[in-house]
XYZ file of C-alpha atoms in Angstrom:
67
model
C -0.102 0.055 -0.159
C 1.448 3.531 -0.773
C 1.233 6.390 1.999
C 2.064 9.969 2.535
C 5.431 10.258 4.416
C 4.831 13.802 5.112
C 1.648 15.669 5.555
C 0.992 17.128 2.183
C -1.250 20.105 2.790
C 1.185 21.475 5.812
C 4.177 21.217 3.369
C 2.254 23.747 0.890
C 1.178 25.655 3.743
C 4.696 26.156 4.513
C 5.754 27.006 0.832
C 3.181 29.785 0.623
C 0.139 27.513 -0.614
C -2.898 27.085 1.149
C -5.871 25.284 0.256
C -7.721 28.932 -0.745
C -4.838 29.604 -2.910
C -4.775 26.364 -4.709
C -7.991 26.418 -5.734
C -8.066 30.101 -6.373
C -5.195 29.844 -8.607
C -6.395 26.634 -10.380
C -3.209 24.646 -9.092
C -5.792 21.730 -8.443
C -9.301 21.103 -7.906
C -11.048 20.572 -4.728
C -11.207 16.691 -5.359
C -7.415 16.110 -5.455
C -7.055 18.102 -2.255
C -9.956 16.131 -0.535
C -8.025 12.753 -1.696
C -4.426 14.302 -0.193
C -6.689 15.290 3.123
C -7.906 11.764 3.254
C -4.388 10.285 2.589
C -5.982 8.540 -0.890
C -3.404 8.680 -3.700
C -3.793 11.148 -6.695
C -2.989 10.874 -9.899
C 0.455 11.212 -11.729
C 0.033 14.893 -12.953
C -0.938 15.760 -9.505
C 2.491 14.392 -8.169
C 4.246 16.183 -10.427
C 2.858 19.675 -9.533
C 3.324 18.695 -5.698
C 6.961 17.879 -6.432
C 7.223 21.494 -8.680
C 5.325 23.504 -5.811
C 7.149 21.408 -2.874
C 10.865 21.133 -5.210
C 11.158 17.392 -3.843
C 11.186 13.734 -5.600
C 8.068 11.691 -5.502
C 9.966 9.578 -2.775
C 9.744 12.286 -0.587
C 6.050 12.397 -0.778
C 5.129 8.426 -0.776
C 6.325 5.247 0.516
C 5.099 1.663 -0.038
C 4.305 -0.261 3.525
C 3.630 -4.068 3.324
C 0.250 -4.656 4.484
């Protein structure tokens, strides 16, 4: 199972991207924000955007955990 290693929304907030700004600037939609809030995986295009905004690699955001 894939899970987030960090609190993605908190990391975005630290970089100056609160949820209102993300929606207003159409960085990603509410459905993707809700998936992140719920710990659900998002599309690769959203991972690319997250990596760009947070200046990181996908492995910095997610990890594989055996069930």
